[in-house]
mmCIF file of C-alpha atoms in Angstrom:
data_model
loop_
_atom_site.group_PDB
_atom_site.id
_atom_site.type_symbol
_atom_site.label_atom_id
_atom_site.label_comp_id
_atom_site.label_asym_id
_atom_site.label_seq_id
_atom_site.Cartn_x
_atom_site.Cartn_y
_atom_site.Cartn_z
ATOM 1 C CA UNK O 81 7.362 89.550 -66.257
ATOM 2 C CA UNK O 82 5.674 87.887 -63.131
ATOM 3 C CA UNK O 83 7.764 88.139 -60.588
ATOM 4 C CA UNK O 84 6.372 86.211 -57.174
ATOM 5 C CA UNK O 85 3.975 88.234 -55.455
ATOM 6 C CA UNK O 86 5.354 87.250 -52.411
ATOM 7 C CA UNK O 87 8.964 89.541 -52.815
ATOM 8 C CA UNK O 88 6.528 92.852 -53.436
ATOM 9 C CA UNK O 89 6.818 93.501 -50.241
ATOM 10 C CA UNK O 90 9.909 91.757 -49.118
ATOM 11 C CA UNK O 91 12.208 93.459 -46.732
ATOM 12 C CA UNK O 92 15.795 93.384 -47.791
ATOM 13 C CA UNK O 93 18.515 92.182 -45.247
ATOM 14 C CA UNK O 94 20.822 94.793 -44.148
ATOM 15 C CA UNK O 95 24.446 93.376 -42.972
ATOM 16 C CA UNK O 96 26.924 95.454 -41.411
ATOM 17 C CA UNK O 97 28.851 97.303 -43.499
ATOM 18 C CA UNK O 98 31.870 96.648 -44.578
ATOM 19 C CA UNK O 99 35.380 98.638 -44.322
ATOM 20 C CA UNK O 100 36.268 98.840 -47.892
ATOM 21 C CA UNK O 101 32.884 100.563 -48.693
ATOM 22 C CA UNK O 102 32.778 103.131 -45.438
ATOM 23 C CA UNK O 103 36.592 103.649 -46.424
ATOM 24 C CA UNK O 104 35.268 104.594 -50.283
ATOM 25 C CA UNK O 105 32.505 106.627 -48.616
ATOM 26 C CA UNK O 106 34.473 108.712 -46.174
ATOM 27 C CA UNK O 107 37.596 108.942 -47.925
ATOM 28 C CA UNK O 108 39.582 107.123 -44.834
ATOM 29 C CA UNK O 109 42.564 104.946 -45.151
ATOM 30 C CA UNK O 110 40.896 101.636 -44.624
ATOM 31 C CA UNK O 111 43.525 100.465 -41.766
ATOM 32 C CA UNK O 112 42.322 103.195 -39.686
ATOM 33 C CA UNK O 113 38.779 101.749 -39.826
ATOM 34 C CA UNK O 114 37.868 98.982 -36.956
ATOM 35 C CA UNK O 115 34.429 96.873 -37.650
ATOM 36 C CA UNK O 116 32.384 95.994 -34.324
ATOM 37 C CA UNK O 117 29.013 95.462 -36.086
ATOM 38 C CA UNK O 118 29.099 91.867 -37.399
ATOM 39 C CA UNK O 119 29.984 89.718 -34.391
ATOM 40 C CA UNK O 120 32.879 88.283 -36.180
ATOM 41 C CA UNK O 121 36.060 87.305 -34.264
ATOM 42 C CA UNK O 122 38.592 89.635 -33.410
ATOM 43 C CA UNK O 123 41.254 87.569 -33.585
ATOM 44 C CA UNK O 124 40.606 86.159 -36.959
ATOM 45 C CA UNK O 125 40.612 82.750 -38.226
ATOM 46 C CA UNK O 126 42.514 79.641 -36.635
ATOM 47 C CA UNK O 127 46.381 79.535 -37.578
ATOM 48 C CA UNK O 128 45.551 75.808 -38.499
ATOM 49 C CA UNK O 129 42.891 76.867 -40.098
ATOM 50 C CA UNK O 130 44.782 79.370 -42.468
ATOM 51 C CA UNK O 131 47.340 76.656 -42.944
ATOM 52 C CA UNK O 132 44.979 74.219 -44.445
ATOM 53 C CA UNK O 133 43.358 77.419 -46.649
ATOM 54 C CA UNK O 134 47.281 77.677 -48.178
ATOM 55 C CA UNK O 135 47.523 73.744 -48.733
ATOM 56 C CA UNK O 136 44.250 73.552 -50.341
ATOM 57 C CA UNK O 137 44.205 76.987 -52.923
ATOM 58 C CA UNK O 138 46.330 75.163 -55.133
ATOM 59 C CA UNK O 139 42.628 73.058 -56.489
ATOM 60 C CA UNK O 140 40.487 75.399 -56.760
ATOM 61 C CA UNK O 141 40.385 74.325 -60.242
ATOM 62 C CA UNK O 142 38.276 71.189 -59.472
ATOM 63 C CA UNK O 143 34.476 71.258 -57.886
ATOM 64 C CA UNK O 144 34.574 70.832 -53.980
ATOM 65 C CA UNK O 145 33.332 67.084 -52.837
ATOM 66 C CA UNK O 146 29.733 67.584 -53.027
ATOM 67 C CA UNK O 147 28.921 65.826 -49.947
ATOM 68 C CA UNK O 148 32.035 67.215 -47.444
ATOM 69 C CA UNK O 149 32.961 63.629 -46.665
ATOM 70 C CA UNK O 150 35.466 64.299 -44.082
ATOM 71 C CA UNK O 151 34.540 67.878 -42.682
ATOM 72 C CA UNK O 152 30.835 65.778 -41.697
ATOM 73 C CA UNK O 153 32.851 62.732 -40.530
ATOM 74 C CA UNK O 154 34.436 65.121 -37.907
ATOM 75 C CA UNK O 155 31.902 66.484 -36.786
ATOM 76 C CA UNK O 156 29.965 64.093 -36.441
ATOM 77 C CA UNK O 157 32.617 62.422 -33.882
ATOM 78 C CA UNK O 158 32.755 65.902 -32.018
ATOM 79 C CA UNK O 159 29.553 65.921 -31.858
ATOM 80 C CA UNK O 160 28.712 62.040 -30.948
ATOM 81 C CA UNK O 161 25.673 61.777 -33.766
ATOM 82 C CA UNK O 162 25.525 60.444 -37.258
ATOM 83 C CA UNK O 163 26.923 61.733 -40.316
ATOM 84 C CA UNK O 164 23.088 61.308 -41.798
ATOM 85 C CA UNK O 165 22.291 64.019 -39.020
ATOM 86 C CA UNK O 166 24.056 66.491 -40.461
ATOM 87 C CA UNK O 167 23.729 69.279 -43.534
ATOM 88 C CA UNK O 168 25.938 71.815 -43.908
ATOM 89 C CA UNK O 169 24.841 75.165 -45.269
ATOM 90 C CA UNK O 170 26.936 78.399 -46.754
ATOM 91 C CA UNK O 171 26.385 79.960 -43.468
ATOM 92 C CA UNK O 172 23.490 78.595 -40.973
ATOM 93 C CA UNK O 173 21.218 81.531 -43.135
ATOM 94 C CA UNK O 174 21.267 78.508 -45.693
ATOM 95 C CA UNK O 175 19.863 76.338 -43.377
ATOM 96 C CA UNK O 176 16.593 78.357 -42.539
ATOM 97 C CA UNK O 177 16.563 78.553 -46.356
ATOM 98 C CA UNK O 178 16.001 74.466 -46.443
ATOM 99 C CA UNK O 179 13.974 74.342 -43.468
ATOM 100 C CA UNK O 180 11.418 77.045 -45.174
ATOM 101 C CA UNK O 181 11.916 74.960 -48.847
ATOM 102 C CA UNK O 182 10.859 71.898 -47.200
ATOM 103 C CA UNK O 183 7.392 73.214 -45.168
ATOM 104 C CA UNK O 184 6.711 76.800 -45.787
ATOM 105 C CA UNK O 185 3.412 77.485 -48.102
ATOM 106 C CA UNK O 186 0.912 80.129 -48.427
ATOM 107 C CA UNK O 187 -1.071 79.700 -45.546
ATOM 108 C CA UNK O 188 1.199 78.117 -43.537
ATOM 109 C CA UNK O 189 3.102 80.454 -40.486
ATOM 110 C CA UNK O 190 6.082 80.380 -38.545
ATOM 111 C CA UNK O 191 6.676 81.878 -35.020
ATOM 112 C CA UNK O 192 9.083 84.227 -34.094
ATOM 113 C CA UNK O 193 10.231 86.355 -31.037
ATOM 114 C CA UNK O 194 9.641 90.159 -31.275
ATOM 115 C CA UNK O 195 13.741 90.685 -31.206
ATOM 116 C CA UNK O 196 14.798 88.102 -33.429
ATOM 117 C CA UNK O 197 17.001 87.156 -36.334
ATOM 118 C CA UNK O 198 16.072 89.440 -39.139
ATOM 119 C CA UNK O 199 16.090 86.152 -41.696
ATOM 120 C CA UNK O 200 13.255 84.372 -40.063
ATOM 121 C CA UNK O 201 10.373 86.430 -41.003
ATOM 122 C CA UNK O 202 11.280 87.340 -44.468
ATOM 123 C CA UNK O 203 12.468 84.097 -45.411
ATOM 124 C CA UNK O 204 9.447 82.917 -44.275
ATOM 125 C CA UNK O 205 7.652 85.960 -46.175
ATOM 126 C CA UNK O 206 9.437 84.752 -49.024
ATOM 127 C CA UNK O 207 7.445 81.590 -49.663
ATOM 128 C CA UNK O 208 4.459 83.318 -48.821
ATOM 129 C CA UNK O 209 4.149 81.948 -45.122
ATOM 130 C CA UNK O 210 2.959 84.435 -42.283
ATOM 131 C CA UNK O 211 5.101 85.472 -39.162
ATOM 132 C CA UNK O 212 3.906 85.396 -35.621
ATOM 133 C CA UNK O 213 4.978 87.800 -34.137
ATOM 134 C CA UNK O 214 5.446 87.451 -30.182
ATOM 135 C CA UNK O 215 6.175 90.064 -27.673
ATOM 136 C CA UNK O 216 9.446 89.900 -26.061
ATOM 137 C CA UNK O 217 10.340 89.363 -22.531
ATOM 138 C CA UNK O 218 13.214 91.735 -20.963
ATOM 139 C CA UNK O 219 14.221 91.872 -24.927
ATOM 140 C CA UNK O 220 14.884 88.084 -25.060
ATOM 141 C CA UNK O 221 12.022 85.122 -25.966
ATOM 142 C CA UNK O 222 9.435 84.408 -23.601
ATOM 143 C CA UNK O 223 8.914 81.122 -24.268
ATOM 144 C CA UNK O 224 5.677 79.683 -22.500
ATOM 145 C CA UNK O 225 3.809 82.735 -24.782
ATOM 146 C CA UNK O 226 5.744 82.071 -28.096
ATOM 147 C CA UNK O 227 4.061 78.080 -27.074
ATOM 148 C CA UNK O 228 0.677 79.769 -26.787
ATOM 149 C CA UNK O 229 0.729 81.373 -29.991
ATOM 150 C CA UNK O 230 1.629 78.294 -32.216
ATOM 151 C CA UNK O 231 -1.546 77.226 -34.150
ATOM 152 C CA UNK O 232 -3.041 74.547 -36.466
ATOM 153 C CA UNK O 233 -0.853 76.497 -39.401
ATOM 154 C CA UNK O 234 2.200 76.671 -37.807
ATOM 155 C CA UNK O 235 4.657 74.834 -39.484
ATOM 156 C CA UNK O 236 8.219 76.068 -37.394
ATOM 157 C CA UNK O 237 9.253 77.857 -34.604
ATOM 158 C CA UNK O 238 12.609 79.585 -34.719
ATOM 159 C CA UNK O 239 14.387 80.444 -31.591
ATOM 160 C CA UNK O 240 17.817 81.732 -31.153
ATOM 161 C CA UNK O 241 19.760 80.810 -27.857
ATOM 162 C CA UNK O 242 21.656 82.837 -26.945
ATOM 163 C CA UNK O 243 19.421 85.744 -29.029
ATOM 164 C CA UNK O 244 20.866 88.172 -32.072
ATOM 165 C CA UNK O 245 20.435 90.715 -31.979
ATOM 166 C CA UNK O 246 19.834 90.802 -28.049
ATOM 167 C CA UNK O 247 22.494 88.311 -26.640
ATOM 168 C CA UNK O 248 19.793 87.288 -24.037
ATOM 169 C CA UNK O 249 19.637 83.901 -23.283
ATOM 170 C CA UNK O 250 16.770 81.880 -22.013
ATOM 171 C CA UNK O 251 16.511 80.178 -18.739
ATOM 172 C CA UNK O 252 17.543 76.502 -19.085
ATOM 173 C CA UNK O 253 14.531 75.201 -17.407
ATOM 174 C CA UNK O 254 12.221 77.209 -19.972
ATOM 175 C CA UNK O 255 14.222 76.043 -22.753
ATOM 176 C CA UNK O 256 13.807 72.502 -21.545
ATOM 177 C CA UNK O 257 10.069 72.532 -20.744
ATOM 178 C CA UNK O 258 10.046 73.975 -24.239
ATOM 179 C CA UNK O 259 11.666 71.642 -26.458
ATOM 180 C CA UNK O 260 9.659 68.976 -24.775
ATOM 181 C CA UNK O 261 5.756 71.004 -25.371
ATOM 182 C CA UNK O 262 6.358 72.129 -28.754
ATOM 183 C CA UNK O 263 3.670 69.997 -30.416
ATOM 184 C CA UNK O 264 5.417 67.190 -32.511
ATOM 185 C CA UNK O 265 4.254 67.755 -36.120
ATOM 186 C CA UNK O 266 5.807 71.477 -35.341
ATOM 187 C CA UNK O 267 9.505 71.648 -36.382
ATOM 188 C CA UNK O 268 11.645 73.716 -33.556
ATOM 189 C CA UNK O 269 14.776 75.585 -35.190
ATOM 190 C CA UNK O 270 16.921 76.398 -32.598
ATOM 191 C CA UNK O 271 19.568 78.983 -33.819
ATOM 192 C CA UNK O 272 23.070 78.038 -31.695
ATOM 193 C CA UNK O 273 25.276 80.266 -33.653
ATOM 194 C CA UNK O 274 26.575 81.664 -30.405
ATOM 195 C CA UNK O 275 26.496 78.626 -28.226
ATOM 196 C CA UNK O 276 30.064 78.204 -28.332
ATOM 197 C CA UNK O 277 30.673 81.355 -26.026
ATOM 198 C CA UNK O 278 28.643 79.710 -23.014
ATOM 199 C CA UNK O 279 29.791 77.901 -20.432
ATOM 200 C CA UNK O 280 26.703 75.865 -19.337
ATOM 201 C CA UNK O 281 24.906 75.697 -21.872
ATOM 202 C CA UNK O 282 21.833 73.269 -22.774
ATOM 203 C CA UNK O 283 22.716 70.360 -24.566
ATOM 204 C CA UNK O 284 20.386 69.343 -27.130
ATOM 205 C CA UNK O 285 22.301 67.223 -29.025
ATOM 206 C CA UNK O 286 21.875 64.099 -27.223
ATOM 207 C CA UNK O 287 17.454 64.390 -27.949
ATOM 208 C CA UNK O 288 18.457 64.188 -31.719
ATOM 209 C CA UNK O 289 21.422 61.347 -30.812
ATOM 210 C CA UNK O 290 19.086 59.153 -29.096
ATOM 211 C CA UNK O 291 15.945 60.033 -31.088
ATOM 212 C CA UNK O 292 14.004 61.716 -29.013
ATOM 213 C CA UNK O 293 12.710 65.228 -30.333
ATOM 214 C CA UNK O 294 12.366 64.042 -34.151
ATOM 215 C CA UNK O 295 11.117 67.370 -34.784
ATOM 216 C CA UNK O 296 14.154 69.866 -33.474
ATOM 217 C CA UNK O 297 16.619 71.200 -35.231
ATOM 218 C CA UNK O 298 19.758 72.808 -34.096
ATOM 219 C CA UNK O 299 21.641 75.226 -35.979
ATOM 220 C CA UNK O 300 25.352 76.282 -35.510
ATOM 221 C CA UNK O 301 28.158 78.293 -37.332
ATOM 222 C CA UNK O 302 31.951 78.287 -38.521
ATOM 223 C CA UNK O 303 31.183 82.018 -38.510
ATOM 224 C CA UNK O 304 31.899 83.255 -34.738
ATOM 225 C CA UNK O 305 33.782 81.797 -32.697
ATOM 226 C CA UNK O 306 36.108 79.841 -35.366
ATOM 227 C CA UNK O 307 36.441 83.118 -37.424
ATOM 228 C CA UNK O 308 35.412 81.718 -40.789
ATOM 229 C CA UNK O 309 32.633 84.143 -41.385
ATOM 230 C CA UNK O 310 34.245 85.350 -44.860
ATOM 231 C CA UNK O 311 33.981 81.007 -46.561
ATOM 232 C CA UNK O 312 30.433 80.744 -45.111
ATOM 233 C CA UNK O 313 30.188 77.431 -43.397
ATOM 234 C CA UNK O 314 27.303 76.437 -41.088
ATOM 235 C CA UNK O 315 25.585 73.485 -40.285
ATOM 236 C CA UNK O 316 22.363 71.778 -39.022
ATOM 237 C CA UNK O 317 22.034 68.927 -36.835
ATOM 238 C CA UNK O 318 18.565 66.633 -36.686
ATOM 239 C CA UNK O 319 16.888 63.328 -37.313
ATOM 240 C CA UNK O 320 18.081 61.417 -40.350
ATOM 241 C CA UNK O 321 14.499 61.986 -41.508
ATOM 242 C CA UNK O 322 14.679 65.302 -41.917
ATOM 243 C CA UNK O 323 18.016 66.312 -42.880
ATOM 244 C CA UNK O 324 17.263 63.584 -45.968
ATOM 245 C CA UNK O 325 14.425 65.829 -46.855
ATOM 246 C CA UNK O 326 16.613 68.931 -46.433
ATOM 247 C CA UNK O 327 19.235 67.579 -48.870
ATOM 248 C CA UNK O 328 16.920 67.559 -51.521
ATOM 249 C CA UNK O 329 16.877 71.413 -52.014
ATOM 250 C CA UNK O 330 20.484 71.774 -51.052
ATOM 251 C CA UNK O 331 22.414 73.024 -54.355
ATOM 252 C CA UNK O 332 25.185 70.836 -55.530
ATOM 253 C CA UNK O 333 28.892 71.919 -54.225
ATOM 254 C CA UNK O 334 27.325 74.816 -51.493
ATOM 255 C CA UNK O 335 30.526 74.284 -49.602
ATOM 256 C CA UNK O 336 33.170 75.725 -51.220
ATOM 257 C CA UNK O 337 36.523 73.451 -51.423
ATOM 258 C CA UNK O 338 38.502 76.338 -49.025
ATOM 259 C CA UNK O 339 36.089 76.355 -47.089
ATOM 260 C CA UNK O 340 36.059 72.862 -46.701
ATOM 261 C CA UNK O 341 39.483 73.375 -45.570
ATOM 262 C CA UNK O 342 39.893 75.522 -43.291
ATOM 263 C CA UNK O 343 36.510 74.324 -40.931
ATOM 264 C CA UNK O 344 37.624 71.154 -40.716
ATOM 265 C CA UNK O 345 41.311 72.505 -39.448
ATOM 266 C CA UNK O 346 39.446 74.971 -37.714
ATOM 267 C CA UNK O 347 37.567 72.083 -35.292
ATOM 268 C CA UNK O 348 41.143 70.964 -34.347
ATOM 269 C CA UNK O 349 42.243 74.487 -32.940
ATOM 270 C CA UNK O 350 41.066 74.133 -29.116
ATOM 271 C CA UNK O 351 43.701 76.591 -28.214
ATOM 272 C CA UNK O 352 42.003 79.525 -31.203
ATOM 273 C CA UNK O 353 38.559 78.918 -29.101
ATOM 274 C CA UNK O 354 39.716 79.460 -25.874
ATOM 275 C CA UNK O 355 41.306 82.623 -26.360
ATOM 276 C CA UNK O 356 38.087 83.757 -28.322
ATOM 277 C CA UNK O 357 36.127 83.097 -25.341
ATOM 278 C CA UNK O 358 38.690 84.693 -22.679
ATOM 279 C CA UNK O 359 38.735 87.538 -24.754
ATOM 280 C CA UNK O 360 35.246 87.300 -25.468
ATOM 281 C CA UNK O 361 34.160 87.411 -21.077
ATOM 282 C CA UNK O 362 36.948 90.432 -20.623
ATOM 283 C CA UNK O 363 35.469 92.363 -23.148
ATOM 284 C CA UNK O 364 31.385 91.858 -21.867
ATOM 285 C CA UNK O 365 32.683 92.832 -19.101
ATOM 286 C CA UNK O 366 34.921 95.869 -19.767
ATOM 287 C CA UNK O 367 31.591 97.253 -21.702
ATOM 288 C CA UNK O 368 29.305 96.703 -19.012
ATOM 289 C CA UNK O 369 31.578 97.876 -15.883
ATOM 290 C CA UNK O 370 31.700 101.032 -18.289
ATOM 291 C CA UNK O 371 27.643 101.737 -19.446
ATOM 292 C CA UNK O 372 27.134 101.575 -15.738
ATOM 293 C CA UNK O 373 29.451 104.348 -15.320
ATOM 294 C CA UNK O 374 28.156 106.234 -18.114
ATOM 295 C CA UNK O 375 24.854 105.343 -16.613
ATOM 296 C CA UNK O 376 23.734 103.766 -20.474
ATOM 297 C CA UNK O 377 21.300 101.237 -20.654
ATOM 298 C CA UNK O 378 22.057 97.967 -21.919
ATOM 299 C CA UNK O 379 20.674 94.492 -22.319
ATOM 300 C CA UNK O 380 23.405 91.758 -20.345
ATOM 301 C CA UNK O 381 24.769 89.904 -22.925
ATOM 302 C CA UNK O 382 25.898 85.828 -23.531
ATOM 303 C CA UNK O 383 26.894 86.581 -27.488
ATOM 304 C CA UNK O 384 29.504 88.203 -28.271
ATOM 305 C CA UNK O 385 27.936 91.596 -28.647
ATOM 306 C CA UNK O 386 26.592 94.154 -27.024
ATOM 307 C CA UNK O 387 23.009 96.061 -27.182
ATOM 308 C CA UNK O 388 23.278 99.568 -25.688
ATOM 309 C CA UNK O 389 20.778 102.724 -25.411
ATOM 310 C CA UNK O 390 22.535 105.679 -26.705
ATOM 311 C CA UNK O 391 19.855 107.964 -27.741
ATOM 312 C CA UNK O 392 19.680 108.733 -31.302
ATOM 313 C CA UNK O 393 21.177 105.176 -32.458
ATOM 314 C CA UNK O 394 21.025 105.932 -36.287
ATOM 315 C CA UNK O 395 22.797 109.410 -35.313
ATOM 316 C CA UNK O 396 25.346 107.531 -32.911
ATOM 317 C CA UNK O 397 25.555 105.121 -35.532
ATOM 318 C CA UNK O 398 26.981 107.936 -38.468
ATOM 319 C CA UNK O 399 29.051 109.679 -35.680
ATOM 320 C CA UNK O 400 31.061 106.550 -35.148
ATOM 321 C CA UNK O 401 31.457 105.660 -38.469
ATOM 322 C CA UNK O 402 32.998 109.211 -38.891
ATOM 323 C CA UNK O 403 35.839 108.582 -36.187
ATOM 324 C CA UNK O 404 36.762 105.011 -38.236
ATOM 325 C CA UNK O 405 34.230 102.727 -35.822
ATOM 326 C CA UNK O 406 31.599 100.886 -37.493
ATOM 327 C CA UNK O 407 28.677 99.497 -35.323
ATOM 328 C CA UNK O 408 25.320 98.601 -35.957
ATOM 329 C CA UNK O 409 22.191 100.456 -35.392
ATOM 330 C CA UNK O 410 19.380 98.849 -34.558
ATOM 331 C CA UNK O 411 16.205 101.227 -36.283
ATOM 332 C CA UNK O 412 16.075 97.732 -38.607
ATOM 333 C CA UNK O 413 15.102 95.817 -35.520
ATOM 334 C CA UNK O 414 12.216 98.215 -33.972
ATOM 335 C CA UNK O 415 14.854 99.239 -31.553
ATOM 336 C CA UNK O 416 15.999 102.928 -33.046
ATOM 337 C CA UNK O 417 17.730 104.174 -29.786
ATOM 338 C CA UNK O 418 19.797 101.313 -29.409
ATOM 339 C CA UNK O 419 23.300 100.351 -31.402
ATOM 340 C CA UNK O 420 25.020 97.217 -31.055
ATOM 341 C CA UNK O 421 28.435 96.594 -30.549
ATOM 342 C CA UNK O 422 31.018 93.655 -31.205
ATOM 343 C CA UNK O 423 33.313 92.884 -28.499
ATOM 344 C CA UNK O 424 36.665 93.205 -30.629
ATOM 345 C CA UNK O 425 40.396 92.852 -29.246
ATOM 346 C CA UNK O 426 40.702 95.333 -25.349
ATOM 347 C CA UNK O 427 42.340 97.622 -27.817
ATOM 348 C CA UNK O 428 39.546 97.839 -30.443
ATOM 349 C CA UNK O 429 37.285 97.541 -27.343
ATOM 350 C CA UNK O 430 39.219 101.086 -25.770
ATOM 351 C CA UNK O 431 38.453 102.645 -29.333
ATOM 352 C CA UNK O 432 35.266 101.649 -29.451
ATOM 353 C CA UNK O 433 34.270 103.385 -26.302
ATOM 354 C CA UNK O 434 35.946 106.347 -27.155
ATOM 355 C CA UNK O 435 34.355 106.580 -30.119
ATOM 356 C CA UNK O 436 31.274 105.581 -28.293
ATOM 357 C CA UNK O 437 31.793 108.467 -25.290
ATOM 358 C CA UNK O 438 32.573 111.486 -28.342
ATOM 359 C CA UNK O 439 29.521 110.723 -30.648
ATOM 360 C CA UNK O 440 27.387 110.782 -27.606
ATOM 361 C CA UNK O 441 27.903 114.383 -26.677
ATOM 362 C CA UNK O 442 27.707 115.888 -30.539
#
């Protein structure tokens, strides 16, 4: 059989693991097991948005509308743009997925910070594109040189503000300047899966509103801060142009009826996302008060994560797991010393560290 060249050599994407499997594993009860290594919200998903899930199990016998009439109708009023600006993906990872379908070819390339997303590169290694790599700037995207490095080839830049799996976040200025010099028959994918958790952050939605940057496209997530990473919901927002090209590779009925559901509930719950974020700052700042203490290197973070030095991270990594705390290492991301942790509830947070402080000195 001929399978594509192209997936010889294909990295596979590693996600945090998940508590039923280190449970299985380690022989642990799984309620004794806390997850920090996903970025997913502590407090869970929206009560309005598990109300709605309970209304609308009952037909899950019948396909999902095809189209998500009234979750895109909402958010396109939230958001002040057009419905025919809008795609929704399961997950934003679906999104780079149409973006690649729609101008990635063998001997086209993409460019990429040195830190970034792990998807980029190999889905653009997946339709036989090359990656650009570009060094990174105190672990974040330095902008002007990922500008430099685009070339006659280069078909998208992807840039993810605030960064995963760094949480650094680039100057507004920069980000400006940038949007504005990235040459115009180069499309900009700007991953805002995090931008909820700012407080000032750069508002790109009114270039695509008024028609300015037809060649940007911003990406953002039910996953984080609305705590629907389980149904898989993201979406992209861009010029009517492009998202018409985008829904030509988009499978039929990719958003799930509950899913459906529970985002569009989800949007109503202002009261869900402030908490998130309060808990969100307390807990940044609880870790960071703390590595300075422990005198432990880390990068300053505007996710909802944290990137620390601890040494051995694949040896920190199995040490935690052991005491029921599952984190991330970072070896997959060139960075082996480092782990990265989820800011969870203060008392998963407390657990975390102590888990942290024990594996450190084994």
């Amino acid at each position: 059989m001929n399978i594509s060249p192209f997936l010889k050599k294909l990295p596979v994407y590693q996600p945090g693991r998940p508590i039923e499997e280190v449970a299985r594993e380690l022989n642990l009860p799984a309620e004794s097991i806390i997850k920090v290594a996903s970025n997913e919200n502590p407090f869970g998903p929206s009560p309005l948005a598990l109300a709605a899930l309970q209304k609308a199990i009952g037909g899950v016998n019948l396909y999902p509308d095809g189209n998500a009439f009234y979750l895109k109708q909402k958010l396109a009023a939230k958001l002040g743009v057009e419905t025919a600006n809008l795609i929704l993906g399961n997950g934003s990872n679906e999104i780079i997925e149409f973006v690649a379908h729609a101008l990635l070819a063998p001997g086209t390339n993409v460019v990429v910070s040195q830190f970034c997303f792990a998807i980029y590169p190999i889905v653009a290694k997946m339709f036989g594109a090359d990656v650009i790599t570009v060094p990174a700037r105190d672990y974040g995207h330095d902008l002007p040189a990922m500008l430099k490095a685009i070339t006659p080839d280069t078909r998208i830049v992807f840039v993810a503000n605030p960064n995963n799996p760094t949480g650094t976040r680039a100057p507004r200025e920069e980000v400006i300047k940038f949007v504005n010099d990235v040459p115009d028959d180069v499309l900009l994918v700007m991953d805002e899966a995090y931008i909820e958790f700012l407080d000032d952050a750069v508002d790109l939605v009114p270039l695509i509103r008024l028609g300015a940057r037809k060649n940007l496209v911003l990406m953002r997530t039910f996953s984080k801060i609305y705590g629907l990473a389980g149904l898989r919901v993201g979406y992209g927002i861009a010029d009517a142009g492009l998202i018409s090209a985008f829904e030509k590779v988009r499978q039929p009925f990719n958003i799930n009826l509950l899913a459906q559901a529970a985002a569009l509930a989800a949007l109503d719950d202002e009261e869900h996302v402030r908490k998130t974020r309060a808990n969100n700052f307390g807990g940044l700042q609880f870790f960071e008060k703390t590595f300075r203490r422990l005198n432990l290197q880390f990068v300053p973070s505007s996710a909802n994560f944290i990137l620390v030095r601890v040494g051995e991270g694949q040896r920190v990594f199995d040490a935690m797991q052991k005491l029921g705390v599952i984190v991330r290492p970072m070896g997959g991301y060139q960075l082996p010393e480092w782990i990265r942790l989820s800011i969870g509830t203060p008392q998963e947070n407390e657990r975390s560290l102590g888990s942290l402080e024990k594996s450190l000195v084994q």
